[in-house]
XYZ file of C-alpha atoms in Angstrom:
734
model
C -36.382 -3.722 -32.894
C -36.177 0.027 -32.500
C -39.286 2.173 -32.555
C -39.715 5.507 -34.301
C -37.173 8.087 -33.238
C -35.153 5.550 -31.269
C -31.877 6.749 -29.829
C -29.198 4.291 -28.727
C -25.829 4.933 -27.139
C -22.883 2.593 -27.694
C -19.501 2.372 -26.025
C -16.779 1.978 -28.660
C -13.425 0.344 -28.014
C -10.322 0.482 -30.167
C -10.557 4.044 -31.504
C -7.243 5.899 -31.414
C -7.653 8.914 -33.718
C -10.111 11.016 -35.712
C -10.000 8.650 -38.680
C -11.149 5.830 -36.383
C -14.150 7.882 -35.255
C -14.971 8.680 -38.872
C -14.742 5.003 -39.857
C -17.087 3.932 -37.059
C -19.513 6.713 -37.912
C -19.645 5.682 -41.581
C -20.188 2.042 -40.628
C -23.093 2.938 -38.335
C -24.708 5.224 -40.880
C -24.815 2.370 -43.408
C -27.005 0.216 -41.129
C -30.615 0.130 -42.421
C -32.887 2.309 -40.303
C -30.149 4.592 -38.980
C -30.994 8.241 -39.581
C -27.794 9.581 -38.065
C -24.798 8.526 -36.034
C -22.341 10.696 -34.134
C -19.098 9.316 -32.674
C -17.196 11.145 -29.917
C -13.525 10.210 -29.786
C -12.969 11.843 -26.403
C -15.726 9.945 -24.578
C -15.370 6.880 -26.851
C -19.118 6.746 -27.412
C -21.497 6.679 -30.381
C -25.042 8.031 -30.419
C -27.311 6.503 -33.035
C -30.781 7.785 -33.976
C -33.362 6.397 -36.343
C -35.971 3.657 -36.488
C -36.169 0.011 -37.432
C -32.666 -0.965 -36.318
C -31.501 -3.126 -33.434
C -28.348 -3.045 -31.342
C -26.994 -6.322 -32.750
C -26.897 -4.873 -36.286
C -25.034 -1.821 -35.018
C -22.543 -3.903 -33.025
C -21.920 -6.125 -36.062
C -21.306 -3.077 -38.278
C -18.765 -1.697 -35.825
C -17.078 -5.093 -35.604
C -16.775 -5.245 -39.421
C -15.158 -1.817 -39.291
C -12.478 -3.216 -36.978
C -13.678 -1.990 -33.573
C -15.757 -3.267 -30.666
C -19.102 -1.884 -29.562
C -21.252 -2.583 -26.517
C -24.543 -0.984 -25.418
C -23.817 1.936 -23.111
C -25.586 1.330 -19.836
C -23.932 3.780 -17.462
C -23.041 7.432 -17.323
C -20.653 8.503 -20.015
C -18.368 9.868 -17.368
C -17.851 6.529 -15.671
C -17.820 4.489 -18.880
C -15.302 6.780 -20.517
C -13.165 6.616 -17.408
C -13.082 2.818 -17.607
C -12.428 2.835 -21.322
C -9.425 5.128 -21.041
C -7.969 3.751 -17.830
C -5.276 1.640 -19.483
C -2.545 0.092 -17.345
C 0.655 1.973 -16.842
C 2.654 -1.284 -16.867
C 3.310 -1.394 -20.649
C 4.356 2.251 -20.474
C 6.680 1.597 -17.566
C 8.247 -1.438 -19.282
C 8.739 0.509 -22.515
C 10.365 3.439 -20.687
C 12.627 1.176 -18.587
C 13.861 -0.839 -21.568
C 14.191 2.199 -23.851
C 16.257 4.202 -21.389
C 19.475 2.143 -21.881
C 18.967 2.411 -25.648
C 19.000 6.199 -25.347
C 22.368 6.204 -23.540
C 24.412 6.478 -26.780
C 22.377 9.545 -27.889
C 22.756 11.197 -24.462
C 26.483 10.435 -24.339
C 27.012 12.076 -27.713
C 25.441 15.254 -26.353
C 27.890 15.057 -23.436
C 30.874 14.703 -25.819
C 31.526 11.005 -25.142
C 30.844 7.881 -27.106
C 29.091 4.885 -25.581
C 27.994 1.987 -27.748
C 25.833 -0.881 -26.551
C 26.237 -4.307 -28.143
C 23.894 -4.810 -31.069
C 22.572 -8.034 -29.544
C 21.868 -6.231 -26.247
C 19.986 -3.552 -28.159
C 17.938 -6.245 -29.892
C 17.186 -7.887 -26.535
C 16.006 -4.581 -25.075
C 14.023 -3.446 -28.120
C 12.148 -6.666 -28.865
C 9.887 -6.674 -25.744
C 9.146 -3.000 -26.327
C 8.280 -3.611 -29.973
C 6.097 -6.662 -29.577
C 4.822 -6.566 -25.968
C 4.513 -2.921 -24.999
C 3.687 -2.039 -28.589
C 1.246 -4.868 -29.210
C -1.696 -2.477 -28.978
C -0.493 -0.766 -32.157
C -0.368 -4.046 -34.063
C -3.804 -5.157 -32.896
C -5.240 -1.726 -33.697
C -3.607 -1.687 -37.118
C -4.921 -5.210 -37.829
C -8.475 -4.209 -36.874
C -8.238 -1.179 -39.135
C -6.846 -3.255 -41.992
C -9.604 -5.807 -41.506
C -12.074 -2.966 -41.845
C -10.402 -1.708 -44.996
C -8.977 1.467 -43.481
C -5.933 2.866 -41.700
C -5.531 4.805 -38.462
C -3.029 6.085 -35.957
C -2.051 2.543 -34.978
C -1.284 1.834 -38.640
C 1.153 4.748 -38.762
C 2.920 3.830 -35.531
C 3.050 0.121 -36.387
C 4.442 0.814 -39.875
C 6.956 3.363 -38.662
C 8.352 1.482 -35.687
C 8.335 -1.867 -37.524
C 10.334 -0.299 -40.346
C 12.945 1.068 -37.939
C 13.079 -2.226 -36.001
C 13.327 -4.371 -39.167
C 16.037 -2.141 -40.644
C 18.072 -2.524 -37.467
C 17.696 -6.295 -37.484
C 18.804 -6.482 -41.115
C 21.814 -4.260 -40.414
C 22.718 -6.325 -37.312
C 22.579 -9.585 -39.283
C 24.448 -8.279 -42.328
C 26.977 -5.833 -40.883
C 27.545 -7.180 -37.401
C 27.126 -6.046 -33.857
C 28.986 -2.741 -34.300
C 26.824 -1.491 -37.173
C 24.866 1.759 -36.731
C 21.505 0.511 -35.532
C 18.171 2.241 -34.921
C 16.550 0.148 -32.227
C 16.420 3.219 -29.991
C 14.215 4.971 -32.562
C 11.533 2.269 -32.629
C 11.611 1.680 -28.876
C 11.640 5.310 -27.788
C 8.838 6.158 -30.243
C 6.686 3.393 -28.755
C 7.535 4.474 -25.198
C 6.758 8.134 -25.937
C 3.531 7.377 -27.783
C 2.354 5.068 -24.991
C 3.251 7.688 -22.379
C 1.379 10.316 -24.409
C -1.698 8.109 -24.705
C -1.647 7.341 -20.986
C -1.388 11.054 -20.123
C -4.068 11.773 -22.694
C -6.345 9.195 -21.094
C -5.876 10.719 -17.662
C -6.602 14.163 -19.042
C -9.678 12.933 -20.922
C -11.109 11.558 -17.694
C -10.773 14.991 -16.130
C -12.960 16.484 -18.870
C -15.857 14.407 -17.513
C -15.368 15.310 -13.868
C -18.406 17.626 -13.969
C -20.747 14.686 -14.623
C -18.972 12.603 -11.995
C -19.484 15.452 -9.526
C -23.195 15.603 -10.444
C -23.501 11.824 -10.132
C -21.938 11.983 -6.674
C -24.788 14.251 -5.513
C -27.104 11.240 -5.531
C -26.924 9.449 -2.184
C -26.999 5.650 -2.446
C -29.840 5.284 0.037
C -32.822 7.215 1.358
C -34.635 7.177 4.685
C -38.375 6.632 4.041
C -41.103 7.142 6.653
C -43.320 4.047 6.938
C -46.049 4.739 9.449
C -44.264 5.551 12.719
C -40.912 4.088 11.711
C -38.173 4.861 9.258
C -36.827 2.428 6.660
C -33.580 2.882 4.722
C -33.898 1.772 1.096
C -31.821 2.078 -2.072
C -32.475 5.284 -3.995
C -33.500 3.268 -7.073
C -36.453 1.879 -5.063
C -37.975 5.296 -4.322
C -41.502 5.907 -5.592
C -43.507 9.077 -6.096
C -45.438 9.825 -2.926
C -42.839 8.402 -0.533
C -42.055 10.644 2.411
C -38.316 11.082 3.074
C -36.829 12.071 6.411
C -33.671 14.120 5.876
C -31.334 15.100 8.675
C -29.117 18.199 8.745
C -25.970 17.683 6.702
C -27.568 15.056 4.424
C -28.286 15.391 0.719
C -31.860 15.350 -0.541
C -32.210 11.954 -2.293
C -34.836 13.031 -4.835
C -37.017 15.966 -5.901
C -39.968 16.607 -3.639
C -42.115 18.985 -1.609
C -41.432 19.776 2.035
C -44.317 18.541 4.179
C -42.815 19.191 7.600
C -40.003 21.381 8.882
C -38.117 24.437 7.643
C -34.472 24.658 6.700
C -31.963 26.138 4.291
C -30.458 24.281 1.332
C -27.067 24.479 -0.347
C -27.930 24.092 -4.054
C -24.615 25.434 -5.378
C -23.651 22.327 -7.338
C -27.041 22.212 -9.035
C -27.999 25.820 -9.744
C -24.609 27.527 -9.424
C -26.061 29.789 -6.696
C -23.499 30.018 -3.889
C -25.851 31.468 -1.249
C -28.016 29.018 0.754
C -31.783 29.276 0.133
C -34.516 29.054 2.762
C -37.321 26.533 2.338
C -40.400 25.615 4.372
C -43.594 23.523 4.146
C -44.982 23.536 0.591
C -41.663 24.595 -0.938
C -39.722 22.541 -3.460
C -36.707 20.470 -2.372
C -34.226 19.685 -5.152
C -32.565 16.284 -5.237
C -28.848 16.608 -4.556
C -29.143 19.762 -2.421
C -27.609 19.678 1.072
C -29.968 20.142 4.027
C -28.066 22.582 6.223
C -30.143 23.353 9.310
C -33.000 21.148 10.500
C -34.782 17.808 10.240
C -37.330 17.885 7.425
C -39.815 15.536 5.779
C -40.090 15.654 1.984
C -42.727 14.006 -0.193
C -41.165 12.637 -3.414
C -42.511 14.194 -6.627
C -39.979 12.809 -9.124
C -37.433 9.987 -9.198
C -34.440 8.824 -11.222
C -33.909 10.542 -14.542
C -37.085 12.615 -14.093
C -35.564 14.691 -11.302
C -33.915 18.019 -11.977
C -30.513 16.469 -11.274
C -31.297 13.579 -13.623
C -32.347 16.048 -16.307
C -29.136 18.020 -15.861
C -26.939 14.917 -16.107
C -28.811 13.680 -19.154
C -28.532 17.073 -20.873
C -24.822 17.457 -20.158
C -24.138 13.914 -21.423
C -26.089 14.650 -24.605
C -24.248 17.924 -25.149
C -20.884 16.217 -24.712
C -21.729 13.390 -27.128
C -23.030 15.570 -29.954
C -20.789 17.162 -32.534
C -20.357 20.869 -33.046
C -20.789 22.089 -36.636
C -17.073 23.029 -36.679
C -16.310 19.305 -36.287
C -17.500 18.675 -39.831
C -14.307 20.266 -41.177
C -12.203 18.025 -38.938
C -14.166 14.970 -40.092
C -13.551 15.771 -43.744
C -9.841 16.229 -43.129
C -9.413 13.136 -40.963
C -11.286 11.000 -43.493
C -8.377 11.247 -45.948
C -5.580 12.099 -43.536
C -4.018 8.698 -42.851
C -4.053 7.468 -46.473
C -2.459 10.778 -47.578
C 0.263 10.460 -44.913
C 1.030 6.870 -45.976
C 1.331 8.179 -49.515
C 3.701 10.987 -48.421
C 5.818 8.495 -46.462
C 5.999 6.233 -49.530
C 7.098 9.129 -51.724
C 9.647 10.149 -49.068
C 11.083 6.610 -48.963
C 11.373 6.326 -52.730
C 12.668 9.858 -53.302
C 15.442 9.550 -50.702
C 16.314 6.027 -51.710
C 16.410 6.613 -55.459
C 18.037 10.036 -55.354
C 20.728 9.317 -52.730
C 20.919 5.530 -52.852
C 20.929 5.751 -49.040
C 18.030 3.499 -48.218
C 18.776 3.582 -44.471
C 18.223 7.320 -44.376
C 15.209 6.905 -46.650
C 13.598 4.482 -44.207
C 14.290 6.712 -41.204
C 12.811 9.774 -42.929
C 9.738 7.797 -43.953
C 9.397 6.576 -40.362
C 9.572 10.178 -39.116
C 6.773 11.154 -41.534
C 4.594 8.278 -40.351
C 5.137 8.937 -36.660
C 4.736 12.703 -36.509
C 1.563 12.687 -38.606
C -0.647 10.655 -36.238
C -3.954 12.589 -36.161
C -4.724 12.123 -32.456
C -4.627 15.829 -31.618
C -6.923 16.620 -34.543
C -9.571 14.206 -33.312
C -9.389 15.403 -29.700
C -9.290 19.142 -30.382
C -13.054 19.742 -30.523
C -14.688 17.086 -28.260
C -12.374 17.612 -25.274
C -13.006 21.351 -25.292
C -16.765 20.824 -25.580
C -16.763 18.267 -22.758
C -14.774 20.582 -20.509
C -16.777 23.675 -21.457
C -20.235 22.157 -21.006
C -19.063 20.498 -17.815
C -17.818 23.687 -16.127
C -20.932 25.529 -17.365
C -23.157 22.923 -15.717
C -21.175 23.240 -12.497
C -22.117 26.911 -12.447
C -25.788 26.360 -13.248
C -25.608 26.939 -17.027
C -27.131 23.949 -18.802
C -26.142 23.809 -22.473
C -28.268 21.384 -24.445
C -25.897 20.593 -27.310
C -22.680 21.561 -29.038
C -24.550 23.463 -31.716
C -26.092 25.795 -29.099
C -22.614 26.253 -27.628
C -21.138 27.170 -31.001
C -24.015 29.471 -31.919
C -23.996 31.329 -28.595
C -20.394 32.383 -28.998
C -21.330 34.430 -32.077
C -24.341 36.234 -30.597
C -24.344 40.027 -30.976
C -27.939 40.816 -29.886
C -29.779 39.506 -26.818
C -33.550 39.947 -26.689
C -35.225 39.738 -23.250
C -38.757 39.071 -22.255
C -39.641 41.446 -19.431
C -41.891 39.799 -16.851
C -40.109 37.067 -14.930
C -36.884 37.574 -16.842
C -35.731 41.140 -16.268
C -38.258 41.614 -13.495
C -39.148 39.413 -10.520
C -42.347 38.251 -12.226
C -44.363 39.029 -9.078
C -46.263 42.245 -9.907
C -48.357 43.965 -7.259
C -51.476 46.054 -7.685
C -50.196 49.453 -6.561
C -52.980 51.818 -7.645
C -56.549 51.928 -8.971
C -58.250 54.802 -10.721
C -62.053 54.575 -10.700
C -64.008 56.241 -13.543
C -67.424 54.737 -12.772
C -68.655 53.022 -9.604
C -66.524 52.335 -6.517
C -63.083 50.892 -5.880
C -64.645 47.816 -4.273
C -66.836 47.192 -7.317
C -63.879 47.697 -9.670
C -61.704 45.239 -7.744
C -64.527 42.673 -7.371
C -65.189 42.643 -11.113
C -61.466 42.388 -11.931
C -61.026 39.558 -9.416
C -64.040 37.695 -10.829
C -62.641 37.869 -14.337
C -59.206 36.704 -13.190
C -60.392 33.677 -11.167
C -58.643 30.591 -12.496
C -56.042 32.506 -14.475
C -52.349 31.777 -13.813
C -51.125 35.081 -15.261
C -48.931 37.111 -12.850
C -51.275 40.117 -13.130
C -54.233 37.874 -12.265
C -52.492 36.719 -9.105
C -51.798 40.336 -8.167
C -55.488 41.225 -8.555
C -56.650 38.209 -6.551
C -54.071 38.891 -3.823
C -55.284 42.508 -3.564
C -58.911 41.371 -3.353
C -58.085 38.860 -0.614
C -56.130 41.439 1.392
C -59.010 43.942 1.030
C -61.678 41.442 1.968
C -63.306 41.771 -1.436
C -65.315 38.842 -2.811
C -64.832 38.265 -6.566
C -67.931 39.151 -8.560
C -69.746 36.264 -10.269
C -68.862 36.293 -13.967
C -69.394 33.852 -16.818
C -68.081 33.189 -20.327
C -64.525 34.016 -19.330
C -62.229 34.054 -22.341
C -58.470 34.635 -22.416
C -57.170 36.879 -25.193
C -53.397 36.221 -25.429
C -51.327 39.359 -25.355
C -54.371 41.561 -24.729
C -56.278 40.468 -21.601
C -59.571 38.813 -20.696
C -63.207 39.023 -21.695
C -66.217 37.915 -19.629
C -69.912 38.528 -18.917
C -71.505 39.785 -15.680
C -75.164 40.746 -15.197
C -75.705 40.457 -18.953
C -72.973 43.006 -19.539
C -69.837 42.290 -21.502
C -66.583 43.030 -19.648
C -63.129 43.673 -21.049
C -60.037 43.646 -18.789
C -56.691 44.229 -20.421
C -54.315 46.564 -22.185
C -54.948 49.535 -24.467
C -54.971 47.307 -27.545
C -57.975 45.375 -26.128
C -59.737 48.604 -25.204
C -59.417 49.874 -28.774
C -60.830 46.572 -30.044
C -63.770 47.051 -27.654
C -64.448 50.506 -29.112
C -62.676 52.886 -26.706
C -61.036 55.777 -28.518
C -57.238 55.834 -28.462
C -57.239 59.586 -27.707
C -59.208 58.992 -24.518
C -56.837 56.236 -23.407
C -53.819 58.444 -24.075
C -55.369 61.344 -22.166
C -56.221 59.190 -19.134
C -52.798 57.584 -19.215
C -51.139 60.973 -19.173
C -53.221 62.166 -16.253
C -53.327 59.017 -14.111
C -50.735 56.494 -15.272
C -47.206 56.293 -13.894
C -44.549 55.444 -16.492
C -42.967 52.646 -14.430
C -46.288 50.847 -13.979
C -48.077 48.273 -16.152
C -51.601 49.476 -16.957
C -54.726 47.336 -17.228
C -58.127 48.824 -18.085
C -61.604 47.576 -17.207
C -64.495 48.443 -19.529
C -68.072 47.298 -19.938
C -70.698 47.467 -22.651
C -73.715 45.730 -24.097
C -73.969 46.645 -27.743
C -73.810 50.372 -27.041
C -70.758 52.583 -26.594
C -68.389 50.892 -24.131
C -67.833 52.524 -20.770
C -64.482 52.667 -18.987
C -64.921 51.586 -15.394
C -61.353 52.033 -14.176
C -57.617 51.678 -14.504
C -55.518 49.181 -12.517
C -51.812 49.854 -12.185
C -49.259 47.159 -11.411
C -45.606 47.378 -10.545
C -43.082 44.563 -11.017
C -39.688 45.095 -9.414
C -36.659 44.635 -11.701
C -34.448 41.757 -10.656
C -31.697 42.805 -8.298
C -28.866 42.350 -10.787
C -30.739 43.069 -14.042
C -28.828 46.301 -14.680
C -25.518 44.514 -14.074
C -26.636 41.806 -16.502
C -27.134 44.360 -19.269
C -23.792 45.979 -18.417
C -22.146 42.541 -18.623
C -23.500 42.088 -22.137
C -22.257 45.534 -23.124
C -18.804 44.545 -21.875
C -18.918 41.644 -24.363
C -19.936 43.995 -27.166
C -23.501 42.668 -27.252
C -26.592 44.844 -27.711
C -29.737 44.261 -25.613
C -33.391 44.620 -26.511
C -36.561 44.111 -24.447
C -39.730 42.661 -25.944
C -42.875 43.296 -23.917
C -46.617 43.668 -24.214
C -46.484 46.657 -21.881
C -47.148 50.212 -22.929
C -44.379 52.255 -24.508
C -44.082 54.479 -21.431
C -43.798 51.561 -18.996
C -41.298 49.741 -21.213
C -39.149 52.837 -21.700
C -39.077 53.467 -17.942
C -37.703 49.957 -17.325
C -35.259 50.301 -20.238
C -33.801 53.561 -18.881
C -33.442 52.052 -15.435
C -31.627 48.957 -16.680
C -29.619 50.510 -19.510
C -31.193 48.544 -22.378
C -30.253 49.533 -25.917
C -33.688 49.095 -27.499
C -37.294 48.384 -26.582
C -40.232 46.939 -28.499
C -43.436 47.644 -26.582
C -47.057 46.579 -27.158
C -45.765 43.305 -28.659
C -48.112 40.312 -28.716
C -46.584 36.911 -27.845
C -46.769 35.777 -31.479
C -45.102 39.011 -32.603
C -42.005 38.362 -30.488
C -40.935 35.652 -32.926
C -41.508 38.111 -35.787
C -39.244 40.676 -34.134
C -36.555 38.006 -33.681
C -36.889 36.920 -37.305
C -36.561 40.556 -38.463
C -33.390 41.011 -36.431
C -31.906 37.842 -37.908
C -32.867 38.859 -41.455
C -30.707 41.967 -41.180
C -27.687 39.874 -40.245
C -27.780 39.864 -36.447
C -27.138 36.658 -34.520
C -29.810 36.750 -31.856
C -30.261 35.086 -28.458
C -33.747 35.191 -26.905
C -34.131 35.039 -23.105
C -37.518 34.093 -21.671
C -39.357 31.963 -19.144
C -42.956 31.539 -20.203
C -45.044 29.459 -22.587
C -45.650 32.572 -24.691
C -41.856 32.947 -25.125
C -41.480 29.493 -26.732
C -42.016 30.664 -30.356
C -39.416 33.427 -29.932
C -37.005 31.037 -28.218
C -37.359 28.639 -31.147
C -36.979 31.404 -33.758
C -33.794 32.857 -32.221
C -30.375 31.568 -33.195
C -30.148 30.336 -29.619
C -32.845 30.329 -26.936
C -31.950 30.892 -23.277
C -34.590 29.872 -20.726
C -34.878 30.547 -17.023
C -35.298 27.352 -14.981
C -37.938 29.111 -12.839
C -40.115 29.315 -15.950
C -42.195 26.732 -17.782
C -41.093 23.328 -19.037
C -42.111 24.375 -22.551
C -39.642 27.243 -22.489
C -36.828 25.024 -21.228
C -37.536 22.293 -23.792
C -37.453 24.880 -26.599
C -34.283 26.646 -25.467
C -30.725 25.605 -26.279
C -29.431 26.919 -22.930
C -31.164 26.823 -19.539
C -30.072 28.953 -16.576
C -30.632 26.787 -13.492
C -30.331 29.885 -11.275
C -32.901 32.260 -12.752
C -30.654 35.270 -12.785
C -30.175 37.428 -15.921
C -26.532 37.918 -14.883
C -25.939 34.355 -16.077
C -26.876 35.278 -19.663
C -23.521 37.031 -20.135
C -21.841 34.138 -18.349
C -23.430 31.618 -20.792
C -22.198 33.601 -23.781
C -18.789 34.087 -22.162
C -18.197 30.348 -21.573
C -19.347 29.672 -25.153
C -16.839 32.202 -26.498
C -14.078 30.795 -24.308
C -14.828 27.184 -25.269
C -14.658 27.969 -28.944
C -11.507 29.989 -28.452
C -10.027 26.778 -27.008
C -11.347 24.760 -29.949
C -9.772 27.161 -32.421
C -6.505 27.093 -30.474
C -6.562 23.288 -30.397
C -7.300 22.972 -34.110
C -4.606 25.519 -34.914
C -1.942 23.627 -32.991
C -3.146 20.263 -34.258
C -2.821 21.439 -37.850
C 0.472 23.225 -37.138
C 2.045 20.090 -35.694
C 1.258 18.238 -38.910
C 1.684 20.999 -41.484
C 5.116 21.864 -40.128
C 6.220 18.427 -38.929
C 5.443 16.371 -42.030
C 7.518 18.512 -44.466
C 10.408 18.683 -41.977
C 10.343 14.920 -41.592
C 10.116 14.339 -45.356
C 13.115 16.640 -45.895
C 15.154 14.696 -43.375
C 15.227 17.528 -40.830
C 13.425 15.595 -38.118
C 14.678 12.321 -36.684
C 12.107 9.633 -35.752
C 12.650 9.923 -31.998
C 11.963 13.658 -31.996
C 8.983 13.054 -34.287
C 7.549 10.581 -31.759
C 8.046 13.049 -28.914
C 6.316 15.825 -30.839
C 3.418 13.573 -31.778
C 2.889 12.512 -28.147
C 3.176 16.136 -27.020
C 0.573 17.290 -29.533
C -2.208 15.135 -28.075
C -1.352 15.916 -24.484
C -1.068 19.649 -25.140
C -4.463 19.771 -26.891
C -6.233 17.978 -24.046
C -4.410 20.008 -21.398
C -5.381 23.232 -23.124
C -9.028 22.132 -23.071
C -8.741 21.291 -19.375
C -7.886 24.908 -18.584
C -11.619 25.544 -19.040
C -12.194 23.817 -15.707
C -10.810 26.881 -13.937
C -13.282 29.308 -15.521
C -15.336 31.352 -13.080
C -18.460 33.302 -14.078
C -17.949 37.070 -14.082
C -21.242 37.291 -12.143
C -19.497 35.748 -9.137
C -17.262 38.791 -8.989
C -13.949 36.863 -8.855
C -12.471 36.035 -12.235
C -14.133 36.881 -15.490
C -14.549 35.184 -18.818
C -10.994 35.782 -19.820
C -9.532 34.075 -16.779
C -8.361 31.029 -18.732
């Protein structure tokens, strides 16, 4: 029995079109305890969430709907590949037997007349109809059993009508009657060929996950005492020491304990340049060890590794529906019954008005065949699968389809400063002493910062270590988010932080502004140290830090401008420091002296005026803003909290990739819109033409098969996208 917030994945067999996916989804949503179910036609999977349900109830519900479900135990990429890898034999048989039936049509185009015996036509068409085409009958029967209709229903009805009409004409008018066996056979052959090509194309949309899966070696070499033992990767445990030779992949995440080398992490982070690593540095599972023998202590295994997290996230993104899919679901829910109704009206109208029931049947068949909603059901999921897959290959991890859809409409990007636009490794570059000595100032600052993980704290402690300064003993240390620190030393209260904290301590703003003007440098971050004990506080000194902007930060802002997107920086720094960085990088706007909690307020204000906002950050204090934004974008070098909150994670912590993430989102949804346009056009134009008798059944079958293949092929063009940050082809390359 499922626990609270249980999520279960099922592999679904027998779905052929969007109406099938809708039918399965409705059946699953009716199971007690199910809070929501999403069915992906392209990957042939269903994701069910809720509590109090079990897999047997879900499988039974799917069975009653006319389909087959099994618990999904492997990667969606491999499972989908198996599910769509149908044999080419029925296709080959259908094509081989249909080819002679097409000879009369081809000969007419050549100005000659060739007529096959009616009995020979029957002999050729019957295996195609009932052996090659048996999948349509079984699919239609399952749908009928579930009280619905699908693509198989349309094909089975259409081809059976053409086949039955030909048999009746053969039996009543003789072997030289005008027969239509070629229509039923060629339609089946073309539809089967289209589905086979579609299946091959669908498998290619999951190649990104297959590529990620292939990064996991099957075995690992573990050091046991003085010997090495080769074990299966699934048997690895945290704490094991792995010995990795040059040219081998790192089996699991860990820390280097011996040796120094360079890693190729391109398939994980999207960074093409090798990175150097030594003792104490992190080794990412799946990376290639390029140079030397190293020993790595395992820190995470299986799905808890970075690679496992990436695969799990990409799978989840590919299985979830984009909001735009809701329109498709509503249309597909009534599509097949409406088409059957149109075909019935076509049959009766032609038959009653012309008394030519043969033509009436053929026109009704054309309506049934051309209207199969395969392309409609594949338009969105195939593009999302291809788009999220190619993004992951370039180190852009998109959590779900909703984040993908939202990102493509972003017009403002808000950046945190430290660690996002800058390296996040500030250095203490200057100290101005107002009372006491430099050594005393640095000792007090270092004492207050002991134990803090803030980047400025590390800079102070590093400076004290390099100067041989021992941190002063302090007590009652208290962190004041967005302002600084407070502590006690020798019965005196100490404040170390920004101008906002100094004002709270009782220092006059005018004095701070005067000292800033005379001592502070605009590009530096300023931190003041003051003391007091109930009387007027005394400023002891000013510490100035400098954090270098990331190498490509200015290019990142320019890349956003090229997409028509404005940029804004949110920082707790002083106005002067923030403006200096903004001018250097080309930012459009700056909000300085912003507390962490206020970042979310700024984002909310931007959204309230109609902007669609993306927030880019890397720290715990960025999480509220990331959650408030339309879409959050986190740097993988940041905290887990930031990455869990964000909809998009940049595995290579480079602001250049922000524009790339938005660009692939825009391109993916351009493909979705193209696919939906063509899917609707095929039907909106084809159905009236068929009903009016302007489209013969064979051509209708060819168009229907072409529609599905063209939609999937168009989505596959996303695989050739290259990030503009790589300097080769940009976002408009495909």
